[in-house]
Coordinates of C-alpha atoms and ligand atoms in Angstrom, one line a residue:
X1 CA 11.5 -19.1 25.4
X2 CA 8.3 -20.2 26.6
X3 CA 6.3 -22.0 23.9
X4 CA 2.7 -23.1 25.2
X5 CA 0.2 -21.3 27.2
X6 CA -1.6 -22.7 29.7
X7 CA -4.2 -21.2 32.2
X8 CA -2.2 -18.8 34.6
X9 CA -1.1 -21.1 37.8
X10 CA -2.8 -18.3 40.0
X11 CA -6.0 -18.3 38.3
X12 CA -7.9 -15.5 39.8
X13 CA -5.4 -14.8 42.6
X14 CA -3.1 -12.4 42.3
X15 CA 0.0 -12.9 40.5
X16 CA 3.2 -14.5 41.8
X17 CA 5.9 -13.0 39.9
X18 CA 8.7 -15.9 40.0
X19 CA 6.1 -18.4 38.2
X20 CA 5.5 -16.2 35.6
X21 CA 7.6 -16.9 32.5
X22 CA 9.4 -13.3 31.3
X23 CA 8.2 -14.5 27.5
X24 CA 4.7 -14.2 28.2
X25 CA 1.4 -12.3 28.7
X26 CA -0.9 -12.1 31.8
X27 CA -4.2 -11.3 30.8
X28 CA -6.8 -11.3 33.6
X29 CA -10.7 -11.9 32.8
X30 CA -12.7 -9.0 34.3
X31 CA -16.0 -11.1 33.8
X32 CA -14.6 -14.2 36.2
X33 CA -11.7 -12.7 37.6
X34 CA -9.4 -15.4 36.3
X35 CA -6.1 -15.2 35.1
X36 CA -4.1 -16.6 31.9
X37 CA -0.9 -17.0 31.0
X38 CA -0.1 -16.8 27.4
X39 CA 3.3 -17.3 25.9
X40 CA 4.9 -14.5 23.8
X41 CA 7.0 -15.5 20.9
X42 CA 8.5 -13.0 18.5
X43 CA 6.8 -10.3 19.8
X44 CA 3.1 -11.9 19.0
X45 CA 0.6 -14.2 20.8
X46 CA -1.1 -17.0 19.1
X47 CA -4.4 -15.8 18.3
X48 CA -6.2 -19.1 19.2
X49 CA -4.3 -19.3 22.6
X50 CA -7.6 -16.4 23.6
X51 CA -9.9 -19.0 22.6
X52 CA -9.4 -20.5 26.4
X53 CA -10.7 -17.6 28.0
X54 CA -14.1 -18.1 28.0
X55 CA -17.1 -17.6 30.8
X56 CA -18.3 -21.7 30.2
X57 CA -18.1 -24.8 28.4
X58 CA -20.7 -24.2 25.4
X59 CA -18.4 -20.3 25.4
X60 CA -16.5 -20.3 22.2
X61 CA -13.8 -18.4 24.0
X62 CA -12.6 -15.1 23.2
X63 CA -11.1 -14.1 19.5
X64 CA -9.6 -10.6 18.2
X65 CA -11.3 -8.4 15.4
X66 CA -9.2 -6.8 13.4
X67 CA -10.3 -5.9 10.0
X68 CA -8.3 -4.9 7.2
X69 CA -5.6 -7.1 9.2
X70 CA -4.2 -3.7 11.1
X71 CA -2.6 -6.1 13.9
X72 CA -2.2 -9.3 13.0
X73 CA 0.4 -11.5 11.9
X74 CA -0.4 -13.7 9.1
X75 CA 2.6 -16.1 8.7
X76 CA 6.2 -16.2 9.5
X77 CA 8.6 -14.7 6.4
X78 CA 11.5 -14.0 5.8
X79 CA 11.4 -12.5 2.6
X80 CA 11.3 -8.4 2.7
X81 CA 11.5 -6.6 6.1
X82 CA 10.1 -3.1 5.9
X83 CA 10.6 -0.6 9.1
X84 CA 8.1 2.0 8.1
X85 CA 8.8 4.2 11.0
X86 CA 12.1 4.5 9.9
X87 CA 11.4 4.2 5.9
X88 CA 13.8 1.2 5.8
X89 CA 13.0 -1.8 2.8
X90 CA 15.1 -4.8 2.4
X91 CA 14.4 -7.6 0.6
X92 CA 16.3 -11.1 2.2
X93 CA 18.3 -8.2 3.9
X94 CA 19.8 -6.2 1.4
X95 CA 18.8 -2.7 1.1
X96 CA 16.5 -1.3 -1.7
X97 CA 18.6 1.6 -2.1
X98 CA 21.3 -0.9 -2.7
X99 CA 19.7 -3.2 -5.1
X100 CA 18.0 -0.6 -7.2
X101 CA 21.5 0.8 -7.7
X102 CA 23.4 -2.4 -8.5
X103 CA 21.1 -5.6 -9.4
X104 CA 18.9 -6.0 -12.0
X105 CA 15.2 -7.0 -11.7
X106 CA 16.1 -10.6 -12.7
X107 CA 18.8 -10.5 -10.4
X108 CA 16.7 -9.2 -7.5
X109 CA 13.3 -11.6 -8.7
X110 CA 15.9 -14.7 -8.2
X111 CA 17.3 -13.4 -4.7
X112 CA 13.3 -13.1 -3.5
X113 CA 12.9 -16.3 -4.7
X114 CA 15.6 -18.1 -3.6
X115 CA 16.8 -16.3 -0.9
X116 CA 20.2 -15.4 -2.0
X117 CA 22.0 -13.5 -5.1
X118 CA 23.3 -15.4 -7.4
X119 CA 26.5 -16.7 -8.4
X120 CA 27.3 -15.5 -12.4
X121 CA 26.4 -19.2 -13.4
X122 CA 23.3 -19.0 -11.7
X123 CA 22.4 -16.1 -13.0
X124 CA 23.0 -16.6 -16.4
X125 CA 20.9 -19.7 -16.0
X126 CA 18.1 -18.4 -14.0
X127 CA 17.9 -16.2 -17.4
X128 CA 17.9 -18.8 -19.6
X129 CA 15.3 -20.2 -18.3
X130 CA 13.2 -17.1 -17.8
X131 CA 14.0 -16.5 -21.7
X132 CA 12.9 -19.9 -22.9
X133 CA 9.7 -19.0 -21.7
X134 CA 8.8 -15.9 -22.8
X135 CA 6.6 -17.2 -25.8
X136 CA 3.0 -17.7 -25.4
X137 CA 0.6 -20.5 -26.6
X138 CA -1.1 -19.1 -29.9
X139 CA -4.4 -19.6 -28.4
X140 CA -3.6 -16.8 -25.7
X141 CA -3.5 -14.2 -28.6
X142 CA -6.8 -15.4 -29.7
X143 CA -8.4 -15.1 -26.2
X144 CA -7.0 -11.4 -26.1
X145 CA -8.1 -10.6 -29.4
X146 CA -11.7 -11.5 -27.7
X147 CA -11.7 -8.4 -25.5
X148 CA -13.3 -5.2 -26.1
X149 CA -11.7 -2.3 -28.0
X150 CA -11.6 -0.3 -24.7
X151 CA -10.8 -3.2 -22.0
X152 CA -8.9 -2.3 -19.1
X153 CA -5.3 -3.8 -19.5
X154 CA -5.8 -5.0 -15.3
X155 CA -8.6 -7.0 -16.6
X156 CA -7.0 -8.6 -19.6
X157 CA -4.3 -9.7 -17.6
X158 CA -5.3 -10.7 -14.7
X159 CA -7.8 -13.2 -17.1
X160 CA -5.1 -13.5 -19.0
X161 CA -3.0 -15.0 -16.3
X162 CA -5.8 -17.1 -15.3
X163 CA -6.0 -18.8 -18.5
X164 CA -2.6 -20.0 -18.3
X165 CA -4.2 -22.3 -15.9
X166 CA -5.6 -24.2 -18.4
X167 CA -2.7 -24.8 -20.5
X168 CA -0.7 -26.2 -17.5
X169 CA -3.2 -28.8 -15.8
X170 CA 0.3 -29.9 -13.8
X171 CA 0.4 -26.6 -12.0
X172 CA -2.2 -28.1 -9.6
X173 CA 0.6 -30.3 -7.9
X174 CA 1.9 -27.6 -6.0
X175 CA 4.4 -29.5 -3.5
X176 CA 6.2 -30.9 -6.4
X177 CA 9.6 -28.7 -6.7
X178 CA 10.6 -29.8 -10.0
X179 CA 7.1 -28.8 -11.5
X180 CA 7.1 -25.6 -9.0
X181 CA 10.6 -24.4 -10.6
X182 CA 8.8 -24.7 -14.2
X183 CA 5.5 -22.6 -13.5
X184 CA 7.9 -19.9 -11.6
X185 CA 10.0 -19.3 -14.8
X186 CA 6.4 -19.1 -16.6
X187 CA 5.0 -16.6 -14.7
X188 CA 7.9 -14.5 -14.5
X189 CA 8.7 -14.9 -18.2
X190 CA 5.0 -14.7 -19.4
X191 CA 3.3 -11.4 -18.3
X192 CA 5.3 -9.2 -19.9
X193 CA 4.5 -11.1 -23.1
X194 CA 0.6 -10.8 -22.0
X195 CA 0.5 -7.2 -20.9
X196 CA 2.3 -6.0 -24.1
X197 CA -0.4 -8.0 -26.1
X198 CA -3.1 -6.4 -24.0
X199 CA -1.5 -3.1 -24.9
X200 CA -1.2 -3.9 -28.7
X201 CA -4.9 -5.1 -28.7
X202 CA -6.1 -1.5 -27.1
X203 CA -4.2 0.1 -30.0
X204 CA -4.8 -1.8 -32.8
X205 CA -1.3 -2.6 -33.4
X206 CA -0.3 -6.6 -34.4
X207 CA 1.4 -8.5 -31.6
X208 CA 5.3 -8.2 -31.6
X209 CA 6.9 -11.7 -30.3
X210 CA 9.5 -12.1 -27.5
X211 CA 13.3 -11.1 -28.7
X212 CA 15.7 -13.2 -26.6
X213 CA 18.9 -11.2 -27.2
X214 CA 17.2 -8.3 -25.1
X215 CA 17.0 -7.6 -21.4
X216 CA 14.2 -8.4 -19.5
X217 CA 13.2 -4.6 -19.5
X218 CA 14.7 -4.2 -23.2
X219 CA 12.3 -7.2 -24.6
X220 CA 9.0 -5.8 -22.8
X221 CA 9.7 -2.5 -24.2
X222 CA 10.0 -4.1 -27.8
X223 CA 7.2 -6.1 -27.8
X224 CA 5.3 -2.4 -26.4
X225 CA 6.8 -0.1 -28.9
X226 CA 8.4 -1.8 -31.9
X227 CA 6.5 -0.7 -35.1
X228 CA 8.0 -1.7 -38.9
X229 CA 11.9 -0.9 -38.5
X230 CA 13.5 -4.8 -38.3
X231 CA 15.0 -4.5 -35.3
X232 CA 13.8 -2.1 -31.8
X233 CA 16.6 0.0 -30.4
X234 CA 16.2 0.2 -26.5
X235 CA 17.0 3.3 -25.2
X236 CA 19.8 2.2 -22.5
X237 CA 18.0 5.1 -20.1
X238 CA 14.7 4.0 -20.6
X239 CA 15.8 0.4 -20.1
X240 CA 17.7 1.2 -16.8
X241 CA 14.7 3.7 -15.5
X242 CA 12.1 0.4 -16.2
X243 CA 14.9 -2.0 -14.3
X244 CA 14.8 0.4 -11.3
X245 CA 11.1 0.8 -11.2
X246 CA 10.2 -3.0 -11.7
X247 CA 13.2 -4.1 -8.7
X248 CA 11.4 -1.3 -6.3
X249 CA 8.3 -3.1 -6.9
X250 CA 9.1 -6.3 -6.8
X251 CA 8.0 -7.0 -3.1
X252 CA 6.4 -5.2 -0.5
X253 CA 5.7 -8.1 2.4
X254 CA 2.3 -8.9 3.6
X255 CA 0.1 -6.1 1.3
X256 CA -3.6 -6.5 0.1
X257 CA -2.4 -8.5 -3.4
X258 CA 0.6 -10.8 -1.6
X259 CA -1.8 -11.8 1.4
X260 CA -4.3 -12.5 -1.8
X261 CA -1.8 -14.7 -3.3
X262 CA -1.3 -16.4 0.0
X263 CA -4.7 -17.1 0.5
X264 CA -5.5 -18.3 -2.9
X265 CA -2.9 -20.6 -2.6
X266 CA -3.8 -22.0 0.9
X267 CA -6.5 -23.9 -0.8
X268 CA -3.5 -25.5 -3.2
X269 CA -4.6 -24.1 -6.1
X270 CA -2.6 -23.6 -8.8
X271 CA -0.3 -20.5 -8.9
X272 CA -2.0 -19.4 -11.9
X273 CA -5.6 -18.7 -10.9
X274 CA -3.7 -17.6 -7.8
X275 CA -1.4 -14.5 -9.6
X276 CA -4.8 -13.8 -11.5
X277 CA -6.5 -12.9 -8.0
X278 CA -3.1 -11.0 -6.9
X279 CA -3.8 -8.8 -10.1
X280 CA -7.3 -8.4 -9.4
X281 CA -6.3 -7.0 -5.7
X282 CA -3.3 -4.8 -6.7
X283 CA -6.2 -3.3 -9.7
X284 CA -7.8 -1.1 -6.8
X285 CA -6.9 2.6 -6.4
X286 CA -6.0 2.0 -3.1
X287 CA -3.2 -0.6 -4.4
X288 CA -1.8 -0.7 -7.6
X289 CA -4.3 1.5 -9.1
X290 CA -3.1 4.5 -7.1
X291 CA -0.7 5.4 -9.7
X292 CA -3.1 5.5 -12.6
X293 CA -5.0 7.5 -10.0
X294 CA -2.3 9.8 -9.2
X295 CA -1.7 11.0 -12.9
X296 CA -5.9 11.7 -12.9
X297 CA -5.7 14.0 -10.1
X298 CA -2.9 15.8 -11.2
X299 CA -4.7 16.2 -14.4
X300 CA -8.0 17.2 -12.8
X301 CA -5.7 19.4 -10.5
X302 CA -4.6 21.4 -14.2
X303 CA -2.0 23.6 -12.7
X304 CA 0.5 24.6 -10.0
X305 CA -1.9 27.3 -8.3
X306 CA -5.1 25.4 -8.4
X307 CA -2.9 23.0 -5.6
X308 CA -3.9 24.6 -3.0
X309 CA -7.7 24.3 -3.2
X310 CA -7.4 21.1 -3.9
X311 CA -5.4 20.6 -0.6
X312 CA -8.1 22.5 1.3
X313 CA -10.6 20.0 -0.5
X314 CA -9.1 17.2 0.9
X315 CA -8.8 18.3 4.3
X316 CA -12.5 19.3 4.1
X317 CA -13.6 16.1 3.1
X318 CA -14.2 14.4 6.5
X319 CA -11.7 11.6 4.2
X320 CA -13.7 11.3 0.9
X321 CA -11.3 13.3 -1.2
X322 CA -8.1 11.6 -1.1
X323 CA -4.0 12.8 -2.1
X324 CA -3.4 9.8 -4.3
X325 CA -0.3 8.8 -3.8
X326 CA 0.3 9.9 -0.6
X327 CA -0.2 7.6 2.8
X328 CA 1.2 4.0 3.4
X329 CA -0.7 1.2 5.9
X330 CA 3.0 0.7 7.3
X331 CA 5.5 4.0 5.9
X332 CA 4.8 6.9 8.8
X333 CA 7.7 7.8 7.3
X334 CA 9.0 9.0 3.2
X335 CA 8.7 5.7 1.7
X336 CA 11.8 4.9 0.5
X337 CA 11.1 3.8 -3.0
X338 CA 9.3 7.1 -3.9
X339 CA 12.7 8.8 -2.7
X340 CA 14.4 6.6 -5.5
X341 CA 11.9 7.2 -8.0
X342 CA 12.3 11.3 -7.5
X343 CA 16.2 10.9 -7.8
X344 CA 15.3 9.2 -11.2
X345 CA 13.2 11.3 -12.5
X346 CA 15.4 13.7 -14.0
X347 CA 17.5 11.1 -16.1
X348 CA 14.2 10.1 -17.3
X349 CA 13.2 13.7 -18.1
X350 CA 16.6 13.9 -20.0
X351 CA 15.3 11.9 -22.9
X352 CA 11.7 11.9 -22.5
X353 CA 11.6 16.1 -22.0
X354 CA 10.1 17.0 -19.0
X355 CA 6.8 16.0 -17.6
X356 CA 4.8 19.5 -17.2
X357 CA 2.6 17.8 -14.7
X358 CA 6.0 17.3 -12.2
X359 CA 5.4 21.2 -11.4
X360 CA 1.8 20.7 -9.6
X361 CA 3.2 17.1 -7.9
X362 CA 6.4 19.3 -6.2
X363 CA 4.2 22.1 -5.4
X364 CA 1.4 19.1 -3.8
X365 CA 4.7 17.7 -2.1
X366 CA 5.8 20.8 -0.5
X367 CA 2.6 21.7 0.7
X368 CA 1.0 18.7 2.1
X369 CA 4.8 18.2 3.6
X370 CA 3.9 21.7 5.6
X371 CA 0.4 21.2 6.1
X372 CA -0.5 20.1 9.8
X373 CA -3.0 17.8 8.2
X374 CA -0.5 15.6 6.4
X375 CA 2.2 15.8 9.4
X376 CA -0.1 15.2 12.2
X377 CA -1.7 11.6 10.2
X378 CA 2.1 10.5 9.1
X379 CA 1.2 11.3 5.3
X380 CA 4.4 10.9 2.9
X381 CA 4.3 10.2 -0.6
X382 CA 4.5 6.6 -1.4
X383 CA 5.7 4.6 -4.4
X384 CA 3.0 5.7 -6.6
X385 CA 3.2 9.3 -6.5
X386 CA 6.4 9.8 -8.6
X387 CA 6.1 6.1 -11.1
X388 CA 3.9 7.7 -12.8
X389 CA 4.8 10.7 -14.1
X390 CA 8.0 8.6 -15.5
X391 CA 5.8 6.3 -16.7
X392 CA 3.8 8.4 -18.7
X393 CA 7.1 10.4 -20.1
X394 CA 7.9 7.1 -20.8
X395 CA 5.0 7.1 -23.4
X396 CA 2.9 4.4 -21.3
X397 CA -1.0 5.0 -21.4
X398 CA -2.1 5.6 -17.5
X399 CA -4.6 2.7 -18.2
X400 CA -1.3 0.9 -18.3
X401 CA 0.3 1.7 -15.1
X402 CA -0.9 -1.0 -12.3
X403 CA 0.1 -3.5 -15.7
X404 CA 3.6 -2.2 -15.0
X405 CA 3.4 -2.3 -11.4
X406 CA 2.1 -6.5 -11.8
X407 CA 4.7 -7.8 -14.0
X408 CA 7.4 -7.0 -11.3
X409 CA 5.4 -7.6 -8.2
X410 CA 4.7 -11.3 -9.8
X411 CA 8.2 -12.4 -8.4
X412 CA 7.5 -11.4 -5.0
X413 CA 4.0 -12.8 -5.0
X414 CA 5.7 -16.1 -6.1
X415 CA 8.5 -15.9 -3.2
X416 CA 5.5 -15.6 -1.0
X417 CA 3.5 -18.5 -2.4
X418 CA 6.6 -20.5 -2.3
X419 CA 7.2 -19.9 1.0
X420 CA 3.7 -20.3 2.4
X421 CA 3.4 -23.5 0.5
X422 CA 6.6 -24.9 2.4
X423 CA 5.5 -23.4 5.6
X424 CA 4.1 -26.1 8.3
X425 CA 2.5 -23.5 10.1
X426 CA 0.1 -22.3 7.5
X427 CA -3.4 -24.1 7.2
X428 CA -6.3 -22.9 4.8
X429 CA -7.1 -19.0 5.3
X430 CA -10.3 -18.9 6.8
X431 CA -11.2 -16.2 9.2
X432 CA -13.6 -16.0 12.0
X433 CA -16.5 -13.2 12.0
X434 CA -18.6 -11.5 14.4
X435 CA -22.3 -12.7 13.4
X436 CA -24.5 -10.2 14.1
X437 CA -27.7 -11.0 12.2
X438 CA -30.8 -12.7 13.3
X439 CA -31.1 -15.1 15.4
X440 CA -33.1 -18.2 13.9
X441 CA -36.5 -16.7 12.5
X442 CA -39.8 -18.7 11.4
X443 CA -39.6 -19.0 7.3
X444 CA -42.9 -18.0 6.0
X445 CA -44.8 -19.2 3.0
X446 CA -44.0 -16.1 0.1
X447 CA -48.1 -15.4 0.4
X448 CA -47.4 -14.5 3.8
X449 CA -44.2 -12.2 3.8
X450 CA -44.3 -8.1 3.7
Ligands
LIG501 N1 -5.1 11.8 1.6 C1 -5.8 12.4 2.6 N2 -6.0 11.9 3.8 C2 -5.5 10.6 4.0 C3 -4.8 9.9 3.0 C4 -4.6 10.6 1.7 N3 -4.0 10.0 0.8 N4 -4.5 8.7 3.4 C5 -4.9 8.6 4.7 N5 -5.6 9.8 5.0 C6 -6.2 10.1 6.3 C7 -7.5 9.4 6.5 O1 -8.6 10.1 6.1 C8 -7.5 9.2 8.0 O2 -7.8 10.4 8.6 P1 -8.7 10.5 10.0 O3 -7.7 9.9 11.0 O4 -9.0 11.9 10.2 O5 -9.9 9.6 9.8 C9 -6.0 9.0 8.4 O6 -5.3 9.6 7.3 C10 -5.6 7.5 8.4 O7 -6.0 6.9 7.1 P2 -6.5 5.4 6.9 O8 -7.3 5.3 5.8 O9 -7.0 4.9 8.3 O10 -5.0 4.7 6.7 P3 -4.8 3.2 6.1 O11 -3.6 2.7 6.7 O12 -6.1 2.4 6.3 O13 -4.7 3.5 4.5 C11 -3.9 4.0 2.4 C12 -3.6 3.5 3.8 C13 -5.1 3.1 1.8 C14 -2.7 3.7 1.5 C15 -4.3 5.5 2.4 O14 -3.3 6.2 2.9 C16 -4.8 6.0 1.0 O15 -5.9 5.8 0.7 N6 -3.8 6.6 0.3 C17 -4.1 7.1 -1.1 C18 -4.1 5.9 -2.0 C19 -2.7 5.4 -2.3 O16 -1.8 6.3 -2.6 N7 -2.5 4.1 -2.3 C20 -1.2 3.5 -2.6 C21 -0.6 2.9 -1.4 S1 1.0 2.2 -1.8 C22 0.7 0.8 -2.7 O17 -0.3 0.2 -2.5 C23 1.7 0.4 -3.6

């Protein structure tokens, strides 16, 4: 496979095939007339091998714009491989469908982390570890208590998580793998603590501490729920349904929050103040957030035959009104977490009684599945239009929803960090721009501006 480009041999005369490597791209300059051979590799070319076309020396040469990253390859990873054509997610090439049926979230947090799953010693010490470091430093509850009454539980956490920071100075020494192992089981062991605190801080309710004999899942929904009986029972449903949930969003590749992550941690800092911006990212409604915002529209929506209008609303809206929950950057296709999530539903249902707003989402479903407006763009639902409504049958404020979607996504951002800080390739983010402002203007004296 061809490796380096090089201007083409035939610059500006026509091309003679048998010099032409198979692995690689002819691109011909319409402004000189010359040509350049540029090397394909993995089915991308090196952005900066453009920079040699250019029309002259003092030309910068020629770069791509692509915002909101629609066509570009950021690193190399072999973490999760998603086919969103096909609706196909693996994670370090074991199916979704498979894991969410067989693993648990710890299981699946140390195969994304370490690339495979683990022996039963490694797993029981992998847990161990996570266990040991559930507990926050005292201070942490004080810096909650500091919120407002009303404070979004994003918010808390993400500053939350960013104040851990400043408990582990070592953090900053990112290359050191001893140290590294240490923060991981922090992170992953920590913000369940800190979003249950944020939740009992909303409420009123005194902080419940970490219970080591529980699951992952069992402990978070102990330190949510428990209120003055001595010990919590964890409904083994409830425990399962949360287990499922957090392993189908434990990953998702390159997305808005992980290529945050990424980029934060470019610049070495610590994975701390790193997670904290991943939060702040996945808080939009057009990330995490979409599953609070799914349960508002369906509210605002009220009932199964107001669905309709609100369908013609959207499609009137030139793209202003939105189907939450529906449409992926990469699914084209039903994204298979949200087929999961549906399946589960029910068993959730069993115990929790039905959700009444599941009526209007099937009857949103079945129409926006029909409607040429939804087929014709690729429109499927995605994750976030089924968690929800489990969630909330699952007595979790909506406030609280892109909390539950962080805790599980903080493996996967760490896998990524992990692997971008061992990756040669990868150099400080910093893209390029198109300037289009002035060029350089006389300053004048305030007396004479306007
Ligand atoms: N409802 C109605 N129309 C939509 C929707 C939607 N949910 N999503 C996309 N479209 C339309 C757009 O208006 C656009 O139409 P046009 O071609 O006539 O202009 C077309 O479909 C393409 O949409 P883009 O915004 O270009 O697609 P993009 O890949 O940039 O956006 C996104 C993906 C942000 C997820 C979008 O589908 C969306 O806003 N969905 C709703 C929010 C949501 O559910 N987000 C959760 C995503 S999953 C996650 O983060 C875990």
């Amino acid at each position: 496979m061809s490796t380096t480009s090089r201007p083409h041999p035939t610059a500006g005369v026509e091309t003679a095939e048998a010099s032409v490597s198979k692995d690689s791209l002819t691109i011909t300059d319409n402004r000189n007339g010359k040509s350049y051979e540029i090397a394909i590799q993995e089915g991308t070319i090196k952005a900066v091998d453009l920079r040699q076309i250019k029309l002259g020396a003092d030309d910068f040469g020629l770069m791509t714009y692509d915002p909101g990253f629609m066509n570009t390859a950021s690193c190399k990873s072999r973490i999760t491989f998603i086919d969103g054509d096909k609706g196909i997610l693996n994670y370090r090439g074991y199916p979704i469908e498979e894991l969410a049926e067989k693993s648990t979230y710890l299981e699946t947090a140390y195969l994304l982390i370490h690339g495979e799953l683990p022996t039963e010693q490694q797993l029981a010490a992998w847990t161990e570890s996570i266990k040991q470091h559930t507990f926050v430093h005292e201070n942490v509850k004080e810096l909650t208590g500091g919120f407002r009454y009303d404070a979004h539980p994003m918010g808390m956490l993400s500053s939350t998580i960013s104040a851990l920071s400043t408990f582990y100075p070592d953090a900053k020494r990112v290359r050191d793998l001893e140290l590294r192992r240490k923060h991981v089981y922090r992170l992953i062991a920590k913000i369940p603590t800190l979003a249950a605190f944020a939740y009992r801080h909303l409420m009123g309710m005194p902080y419940v501490y970490p219970d080591s004999e529980l699951s992952y899942c069992g402990n978070f929904l102990q330190m949510m729920y428990k209120g003055s009986e001595l010990r919590f029972k964890v409904n083994p449903v409830l425990e399962k349904a949360l287990e499922v949930l957090f392993i189908l969003h434990a990953d998702h590749e390159q997305n808005c929050s992980t290529s945050v992550m990424r980029n934060i941690g470019s610049s070495e800092a610590d994975p701390y103040v790193a997670a904290a911006g991943a939060i702040a990212a996945l808080y939009g409604p057009l990330h995490g957030g979409a599953n609070e915002a799914v349960l508002r529209m369906l509210k605002e929506i009220g009932s199964k035959d107001k669905v309709a209008p609100f369908i013609k609303d959207v499609k009137e809206s030139g793209g202003d009104v939105r189907l939450m929950g529906f449409g992926h950057r990469v699914y084209k296709n039903y994204d298979p977490r949200a087929k999961i999530i549906k399946k589960m539903a029910d068993q959730v249902f069993e115990v929790t009684g039905r959700n009444p707003m599941l009526d209007i989402a099937l009857e949103l479903e079945r129409i926006a599945l029909s409607d040429d407006y939804f087929v014709k763009r690729k429109l499927y639902p995605n994750v976030d239009f089924y968690s929800g409504l489990i969630y909330q049958a699952m007595k979790f404020p909506v406030d609280l929803f892109p909390v539950l979607f962080a805790i599980p996504r903080m493996s996967g951002w760490l896998a990524q960090w992990q692997e971008m800080i061992d990756d040669k390739d990868q150099k400080i983010a910093r893209p390029r721009q198109i300037y289009l402002g002035h060029d350089r203007r006389e300053y004048l004296p305030i007396a004479k501006r306007g």
